[in-house]
mmCIF file of C-alpha atoms in Angstrom:
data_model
loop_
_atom_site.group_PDB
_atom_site.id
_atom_site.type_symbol
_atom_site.label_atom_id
_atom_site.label_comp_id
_atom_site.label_asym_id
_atom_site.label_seq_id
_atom_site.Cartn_x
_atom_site.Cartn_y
_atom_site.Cartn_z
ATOM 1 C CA UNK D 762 98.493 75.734 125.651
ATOM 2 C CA UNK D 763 98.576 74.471 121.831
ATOM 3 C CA UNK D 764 95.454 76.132 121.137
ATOM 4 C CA UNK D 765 96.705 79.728 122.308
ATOM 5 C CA UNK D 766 98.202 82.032 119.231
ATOM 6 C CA UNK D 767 101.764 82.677 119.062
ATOM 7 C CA UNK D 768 103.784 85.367 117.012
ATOM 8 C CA UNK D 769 104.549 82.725 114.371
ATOM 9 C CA UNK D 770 100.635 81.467 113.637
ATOM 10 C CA UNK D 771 98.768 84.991 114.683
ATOM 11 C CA UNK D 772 97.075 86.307 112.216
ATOM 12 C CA UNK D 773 98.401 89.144 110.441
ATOM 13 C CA UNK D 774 101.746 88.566 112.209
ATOM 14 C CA UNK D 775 103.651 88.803 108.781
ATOM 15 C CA UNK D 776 102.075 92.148 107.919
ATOM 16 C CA UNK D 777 102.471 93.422 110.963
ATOM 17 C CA UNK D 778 106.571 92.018 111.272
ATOM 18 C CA UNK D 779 106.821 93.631 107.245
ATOM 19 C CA UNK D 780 105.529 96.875 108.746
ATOM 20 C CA UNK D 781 107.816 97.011 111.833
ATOM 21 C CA UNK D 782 110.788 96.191 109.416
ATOM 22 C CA UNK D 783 109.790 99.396 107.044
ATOM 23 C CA UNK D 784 109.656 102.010 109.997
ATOM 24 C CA UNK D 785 113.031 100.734 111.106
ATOM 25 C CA UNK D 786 114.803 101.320 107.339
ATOM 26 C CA UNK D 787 113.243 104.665 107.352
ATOM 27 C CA UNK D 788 114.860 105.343 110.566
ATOM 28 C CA UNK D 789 118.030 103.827 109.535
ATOM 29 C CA UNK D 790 117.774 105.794 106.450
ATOM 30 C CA UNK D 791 117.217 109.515 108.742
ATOM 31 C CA UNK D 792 120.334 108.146 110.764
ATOM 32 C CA UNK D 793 122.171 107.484 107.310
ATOM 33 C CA UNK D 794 121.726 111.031 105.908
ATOM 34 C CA UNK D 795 123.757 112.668 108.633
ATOM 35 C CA UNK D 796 126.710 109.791 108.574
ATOM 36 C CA UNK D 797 129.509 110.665 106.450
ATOM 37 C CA UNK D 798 130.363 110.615 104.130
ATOM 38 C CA UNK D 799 128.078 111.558 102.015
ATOM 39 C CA UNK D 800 127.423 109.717 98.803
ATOM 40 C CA UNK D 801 127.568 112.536 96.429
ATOM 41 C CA UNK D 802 127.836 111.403 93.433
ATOM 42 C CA UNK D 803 125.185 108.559 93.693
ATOM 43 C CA UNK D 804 122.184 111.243 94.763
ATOM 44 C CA UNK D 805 123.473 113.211 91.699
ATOM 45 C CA UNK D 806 123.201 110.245 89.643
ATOM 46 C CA UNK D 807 119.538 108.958 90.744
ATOM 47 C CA UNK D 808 118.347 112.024 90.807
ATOM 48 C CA UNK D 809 119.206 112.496 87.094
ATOM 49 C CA UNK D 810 118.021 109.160 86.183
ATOM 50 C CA UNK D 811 114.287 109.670 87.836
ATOM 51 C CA UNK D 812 113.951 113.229 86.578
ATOM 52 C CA UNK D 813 115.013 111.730 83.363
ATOM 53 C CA UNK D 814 112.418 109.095 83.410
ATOM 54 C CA UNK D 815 109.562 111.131 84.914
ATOM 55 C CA UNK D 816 109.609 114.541 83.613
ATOM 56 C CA UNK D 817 108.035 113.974 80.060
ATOM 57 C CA UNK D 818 105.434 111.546 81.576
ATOM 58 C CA UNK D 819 104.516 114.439 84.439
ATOM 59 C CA UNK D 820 104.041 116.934 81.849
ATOM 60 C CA UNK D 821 102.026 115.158 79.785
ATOM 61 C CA UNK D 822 99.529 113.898 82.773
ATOM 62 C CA UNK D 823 99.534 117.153 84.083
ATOM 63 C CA UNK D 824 98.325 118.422 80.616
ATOM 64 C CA UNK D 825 95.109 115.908 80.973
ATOM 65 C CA UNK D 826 94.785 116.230 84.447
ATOM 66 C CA UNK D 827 94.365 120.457 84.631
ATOM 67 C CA UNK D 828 91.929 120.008 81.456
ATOM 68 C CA UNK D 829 89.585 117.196 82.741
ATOM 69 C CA UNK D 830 89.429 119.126 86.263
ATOM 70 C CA UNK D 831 88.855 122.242 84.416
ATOM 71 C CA UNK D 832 86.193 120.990 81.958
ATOM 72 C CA UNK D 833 84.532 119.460 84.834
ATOM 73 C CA UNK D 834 84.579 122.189 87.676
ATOM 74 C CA UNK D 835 83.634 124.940 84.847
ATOM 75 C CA UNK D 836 80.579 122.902 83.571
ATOM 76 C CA UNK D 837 79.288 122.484 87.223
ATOM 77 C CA UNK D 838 80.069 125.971 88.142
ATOM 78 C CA UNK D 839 78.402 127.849 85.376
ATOM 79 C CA UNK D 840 75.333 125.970 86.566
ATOM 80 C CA UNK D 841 75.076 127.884 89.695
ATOM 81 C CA UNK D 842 76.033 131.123 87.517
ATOM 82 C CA UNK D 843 79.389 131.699 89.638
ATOM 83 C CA UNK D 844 82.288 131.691 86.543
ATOM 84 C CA UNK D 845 84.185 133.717 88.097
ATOM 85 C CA UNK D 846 85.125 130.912 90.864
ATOM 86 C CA UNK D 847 86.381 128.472 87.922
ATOM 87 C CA UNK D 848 89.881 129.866 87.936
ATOM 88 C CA UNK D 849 89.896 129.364 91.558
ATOM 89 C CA UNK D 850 88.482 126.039 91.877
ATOM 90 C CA UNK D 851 90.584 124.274 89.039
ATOM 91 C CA UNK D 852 93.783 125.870 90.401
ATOM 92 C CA UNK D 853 93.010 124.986 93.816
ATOM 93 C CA UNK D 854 92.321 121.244 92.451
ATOM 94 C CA UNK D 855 95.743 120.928 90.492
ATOM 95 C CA UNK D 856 97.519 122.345 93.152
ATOM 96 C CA UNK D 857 96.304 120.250 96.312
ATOM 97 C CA UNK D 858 95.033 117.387 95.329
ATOM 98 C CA UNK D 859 96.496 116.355 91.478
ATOM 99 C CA UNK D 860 100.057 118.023 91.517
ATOM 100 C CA UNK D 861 101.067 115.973 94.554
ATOM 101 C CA UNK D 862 99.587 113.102 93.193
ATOM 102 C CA UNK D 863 100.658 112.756 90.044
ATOM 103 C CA UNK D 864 104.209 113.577 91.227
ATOM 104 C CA UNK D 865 104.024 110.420 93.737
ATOM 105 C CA UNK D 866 102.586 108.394 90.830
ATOM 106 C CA UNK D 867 105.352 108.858 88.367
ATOM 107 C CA UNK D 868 108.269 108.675 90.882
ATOM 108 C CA UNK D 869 106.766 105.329 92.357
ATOM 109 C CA UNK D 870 105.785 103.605 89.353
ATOM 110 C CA UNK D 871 109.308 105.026 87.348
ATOM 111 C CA UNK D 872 111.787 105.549 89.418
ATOM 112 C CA UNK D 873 110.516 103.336 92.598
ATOM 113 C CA UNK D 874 110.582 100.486 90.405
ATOM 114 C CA UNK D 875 113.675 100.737 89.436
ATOM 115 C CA UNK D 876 114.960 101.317 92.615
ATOM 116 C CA UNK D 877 113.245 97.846 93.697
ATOM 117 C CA UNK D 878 114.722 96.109 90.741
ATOM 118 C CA UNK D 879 117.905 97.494 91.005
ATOM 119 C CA UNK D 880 118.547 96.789 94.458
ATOM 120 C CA UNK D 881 116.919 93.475 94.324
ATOM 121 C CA UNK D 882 119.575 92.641 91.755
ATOM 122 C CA UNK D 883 122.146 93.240 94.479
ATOM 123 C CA UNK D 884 120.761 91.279 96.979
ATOM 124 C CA UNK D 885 119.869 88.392 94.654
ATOM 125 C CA UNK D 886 124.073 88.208 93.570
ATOM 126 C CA UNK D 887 124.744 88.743 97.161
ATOM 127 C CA UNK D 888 126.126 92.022 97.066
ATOM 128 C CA UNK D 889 124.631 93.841 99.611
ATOM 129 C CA UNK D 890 126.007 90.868 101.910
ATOM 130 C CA UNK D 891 129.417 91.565 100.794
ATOM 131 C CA UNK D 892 129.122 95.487 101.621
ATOM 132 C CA UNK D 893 128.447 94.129 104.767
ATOM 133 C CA UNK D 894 131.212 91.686 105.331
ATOM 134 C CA UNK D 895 133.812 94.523 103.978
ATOM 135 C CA UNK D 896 131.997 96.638 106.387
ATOM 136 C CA UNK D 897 130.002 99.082 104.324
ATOM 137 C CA UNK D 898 126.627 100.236 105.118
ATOM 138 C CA UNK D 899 124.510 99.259 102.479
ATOM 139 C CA UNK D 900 121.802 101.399 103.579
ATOM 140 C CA UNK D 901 124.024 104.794 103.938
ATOM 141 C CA UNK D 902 125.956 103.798 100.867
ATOM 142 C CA UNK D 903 122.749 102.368 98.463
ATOM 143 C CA UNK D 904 119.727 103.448 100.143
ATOM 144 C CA UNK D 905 119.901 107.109 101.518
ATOM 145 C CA UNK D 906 120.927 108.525 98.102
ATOM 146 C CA UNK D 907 118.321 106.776 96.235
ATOM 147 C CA UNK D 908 115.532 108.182 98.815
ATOM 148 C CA UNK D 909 116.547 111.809 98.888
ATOM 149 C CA UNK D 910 116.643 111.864 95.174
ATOM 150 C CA UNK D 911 112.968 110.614 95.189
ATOM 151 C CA UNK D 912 111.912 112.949 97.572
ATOM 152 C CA UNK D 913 114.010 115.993 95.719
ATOM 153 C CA UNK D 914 112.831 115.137 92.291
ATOM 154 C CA UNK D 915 109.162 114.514 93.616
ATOM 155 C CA UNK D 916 109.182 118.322 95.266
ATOM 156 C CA UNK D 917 110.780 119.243 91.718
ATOM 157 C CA UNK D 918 107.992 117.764 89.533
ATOM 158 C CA UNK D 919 105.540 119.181 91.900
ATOM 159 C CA UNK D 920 106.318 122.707 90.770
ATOM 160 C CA UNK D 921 105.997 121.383 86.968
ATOM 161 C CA UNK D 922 103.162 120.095 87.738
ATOM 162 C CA UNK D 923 101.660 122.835 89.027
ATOM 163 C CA UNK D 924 102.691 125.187 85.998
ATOM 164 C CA UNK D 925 101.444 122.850 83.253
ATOM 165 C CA UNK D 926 98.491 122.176 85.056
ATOM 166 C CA UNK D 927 97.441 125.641 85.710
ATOM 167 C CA UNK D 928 98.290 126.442 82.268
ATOM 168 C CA UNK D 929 96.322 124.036 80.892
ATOM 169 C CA UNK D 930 93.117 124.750 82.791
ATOM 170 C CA UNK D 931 93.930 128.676 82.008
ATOM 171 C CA UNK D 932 93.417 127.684 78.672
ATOM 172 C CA UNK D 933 90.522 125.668 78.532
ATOM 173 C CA UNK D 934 88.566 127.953 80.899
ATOM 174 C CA UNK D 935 89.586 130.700 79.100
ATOM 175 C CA UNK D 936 89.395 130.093 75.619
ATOM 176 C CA UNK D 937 87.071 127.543 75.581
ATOM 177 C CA UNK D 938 84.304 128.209 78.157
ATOM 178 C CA UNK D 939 84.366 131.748 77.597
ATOM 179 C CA UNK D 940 85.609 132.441 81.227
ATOM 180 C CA UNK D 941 86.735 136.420 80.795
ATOM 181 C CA UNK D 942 91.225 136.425 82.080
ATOM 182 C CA UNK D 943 90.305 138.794 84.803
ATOM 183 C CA UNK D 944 87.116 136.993 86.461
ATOM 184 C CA UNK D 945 89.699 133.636 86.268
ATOM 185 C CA UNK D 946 92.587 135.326 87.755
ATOM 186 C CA UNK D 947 90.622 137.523 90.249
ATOM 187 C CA UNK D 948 88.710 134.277 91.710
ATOM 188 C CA UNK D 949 91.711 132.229 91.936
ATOM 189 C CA UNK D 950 93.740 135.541 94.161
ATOM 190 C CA UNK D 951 90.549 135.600 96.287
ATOM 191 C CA UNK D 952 90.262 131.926 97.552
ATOM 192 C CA UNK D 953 94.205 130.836 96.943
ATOM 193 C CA UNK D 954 96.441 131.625 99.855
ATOM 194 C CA UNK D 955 100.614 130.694 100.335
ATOM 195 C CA UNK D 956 99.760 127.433 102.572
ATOM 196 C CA UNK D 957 98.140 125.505 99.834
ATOM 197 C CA UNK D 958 101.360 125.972 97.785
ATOM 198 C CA UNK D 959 103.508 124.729 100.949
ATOM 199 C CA UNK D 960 100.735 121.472 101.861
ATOM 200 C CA UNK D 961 101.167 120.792 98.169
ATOM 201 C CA UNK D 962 105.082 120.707 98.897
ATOM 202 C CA UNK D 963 105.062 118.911 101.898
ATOM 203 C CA UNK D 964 102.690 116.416 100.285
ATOM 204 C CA UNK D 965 105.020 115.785 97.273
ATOM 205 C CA UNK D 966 108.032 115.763 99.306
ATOM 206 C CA UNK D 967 106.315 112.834 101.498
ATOM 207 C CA UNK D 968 105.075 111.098 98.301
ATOM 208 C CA UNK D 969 108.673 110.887 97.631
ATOM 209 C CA UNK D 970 109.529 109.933 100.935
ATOM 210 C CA UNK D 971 107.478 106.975 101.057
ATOM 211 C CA UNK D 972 108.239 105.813 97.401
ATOM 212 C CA UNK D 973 111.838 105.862 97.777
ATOM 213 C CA UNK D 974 111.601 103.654 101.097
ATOM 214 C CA UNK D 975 109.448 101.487 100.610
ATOM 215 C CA UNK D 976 110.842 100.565 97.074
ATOM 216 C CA UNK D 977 114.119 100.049 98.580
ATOM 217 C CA UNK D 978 112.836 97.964 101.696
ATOM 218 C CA UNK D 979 111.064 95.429 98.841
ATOM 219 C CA UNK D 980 114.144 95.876 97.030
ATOM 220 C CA UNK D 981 116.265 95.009 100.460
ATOM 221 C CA UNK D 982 113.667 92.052 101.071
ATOM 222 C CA UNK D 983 113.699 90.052 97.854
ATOM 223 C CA UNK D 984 112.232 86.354 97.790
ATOM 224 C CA UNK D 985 113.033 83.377 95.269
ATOM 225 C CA UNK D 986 115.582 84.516 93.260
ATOM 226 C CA UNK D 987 114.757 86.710 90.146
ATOM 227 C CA UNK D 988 111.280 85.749 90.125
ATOM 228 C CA UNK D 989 111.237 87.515 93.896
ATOM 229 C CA UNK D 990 112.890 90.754 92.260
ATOM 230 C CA UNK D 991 110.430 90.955 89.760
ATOM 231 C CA UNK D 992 107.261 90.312 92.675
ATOM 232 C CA UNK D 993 109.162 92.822 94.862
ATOM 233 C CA UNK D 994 108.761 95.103 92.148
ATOM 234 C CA UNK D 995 105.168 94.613 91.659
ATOM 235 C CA UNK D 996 104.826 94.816 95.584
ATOM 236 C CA UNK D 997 106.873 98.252 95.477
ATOM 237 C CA UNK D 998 104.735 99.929 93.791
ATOM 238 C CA UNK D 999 101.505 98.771 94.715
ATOM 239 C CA UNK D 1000 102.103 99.258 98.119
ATOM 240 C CA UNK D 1001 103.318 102.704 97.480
ATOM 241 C CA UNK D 1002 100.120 103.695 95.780
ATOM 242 C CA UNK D 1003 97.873 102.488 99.010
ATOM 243 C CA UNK D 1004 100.394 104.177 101.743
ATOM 244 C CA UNK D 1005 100.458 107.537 99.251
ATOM 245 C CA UNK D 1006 96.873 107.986 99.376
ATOM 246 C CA UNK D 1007 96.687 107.053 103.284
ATOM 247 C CA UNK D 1008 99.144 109.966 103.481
ATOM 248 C CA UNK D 1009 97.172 112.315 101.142
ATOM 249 C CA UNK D 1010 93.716 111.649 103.267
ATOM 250 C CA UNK D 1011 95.922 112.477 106.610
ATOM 251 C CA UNK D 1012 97.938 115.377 105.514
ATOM 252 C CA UNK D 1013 94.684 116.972 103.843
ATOM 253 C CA UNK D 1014 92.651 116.396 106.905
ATOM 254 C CA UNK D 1015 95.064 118.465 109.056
ATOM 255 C CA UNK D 1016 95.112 121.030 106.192
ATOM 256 C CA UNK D 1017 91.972 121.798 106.546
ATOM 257 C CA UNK D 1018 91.667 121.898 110.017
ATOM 258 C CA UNK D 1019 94.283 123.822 111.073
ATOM 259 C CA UNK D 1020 94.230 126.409 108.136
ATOM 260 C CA UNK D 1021 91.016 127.851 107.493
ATOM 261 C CA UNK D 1022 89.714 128.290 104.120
ATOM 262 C CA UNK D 1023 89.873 131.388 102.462
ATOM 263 C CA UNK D 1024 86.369 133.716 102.159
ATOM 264 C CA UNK D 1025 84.858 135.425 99.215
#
């Protein structure tokens, strides 16, 4: 009987307990957004704080991003002599794939973090247990506003994203691989359809989703005083990067399988 495993020694039992403990905030947060009432003036507030930390940052990226996938996609395509399917290919790129990830990026590594740090704070000088004892939710009161601004501002940036990016690859298809306007425009009307400007949404809007939750579970779950804020932190975002490409592979996967690509 000593030998056999038990919840406390299994392996993997903490990961597994951590994981349990994450779906059951988000849940508590989907409960919290329809109890009222609603924390107004703390979602207007976080939301202004993450667009105001991520917005400069996205733009910039986005600038790199569209002209690296544009360089590279127009170089390999004007190998096979098809030009006229740069405009679509880059676009396509920035949209789906970069956009959406860039957007999760910023708002996890900006705005996550300081949800984990500020909410770590809390727990750390025992506030949260005081909301508690005066018989405020923490998690309607703290959390839920904090999560729908991530997922908001996320599904914001996504659209600046998008318009830099594009812009950007525009230009250096355009003007500097000799790409004529019309070929670049016609090729990326052809292949482009509403849906990938919707997945691209959707994928933002989860980015945000999982950023905002699973910075303020870390931030919830704090160990060893400060030191533990500034590891839960670390953990925040990390985590958030592995779970936002999980969700990228998944959500691209379905894409694709239920929505046929566009033909020539």
């Amino acid at each position: 009987m000593s030998n056999r495993l038990t919840a406390g020694n299994f392996p993997g039992a903490g990961a597994l307990e951590s994981t349990g403990k994450l779906f059951a905030l988000g849940l508590d947060v989907v409960v919290g957004i329809f109890q009222r009432p609603f924390q107004t003036r703390e979602f207007i507030d976080q939301c202004w704080f993450i667009s105001r930390v991520c917005i400069l940052p996205a733009a910039l990226v986005s600038i790199s991003f569209g002209s690296v996938i544009s360089l590279q996609l127009g170089s390999l395509i004007r190998q096979f002599g098809a030009q006229s399917f740069s405009g679509a290919a880059s676009t396509l790129a920035v949209v789906q794939q970069a956009a959406p990830v860039i957007c999760a990026l910023l708002v996890a590594g900006a705005g996550g973090s300081a949800i984990a740090a500020d909410l770590g704070a809390r727990t750390i000088r025992e506030e949260i247990d005081a909301m508690e004892v005066l018989g405020v939710n923490p998690i309607q009161r703290l959390v839920v506003p904090r999560v729908l601004a991530s997922i908001l501002v996320s599904a914001l940036l996504f659209g600046l994203v998008c318009l830099v990016g594009v812009a950007g690859g525009y230009y250096f298809n355009v003007v500097l691989q000799g790409v004529t306007p019309g070929a670049y425009v016609q090729g990326f009307s052809a292949l482009s359809k509403m849906g990938d400007l919707i997945v691209g949404f959707i994928k933002a809007a989860l980015f945000g989703l999982a950023a905002g939750i699973v910075a303020a579970y870390r931030g919830l779950n704090p160990s060893g005083g400060p030191k533990g804020v500034g590891d839960a932190v670390n953990q925040a975002v990390v985590i958030t990067f592995i779970m936002l490409f999980a969700i990228n592979v998944i959500v691209t996967a379905v894409y694709l399988n239920l929505v046929p690509p566009s033909k020539f």
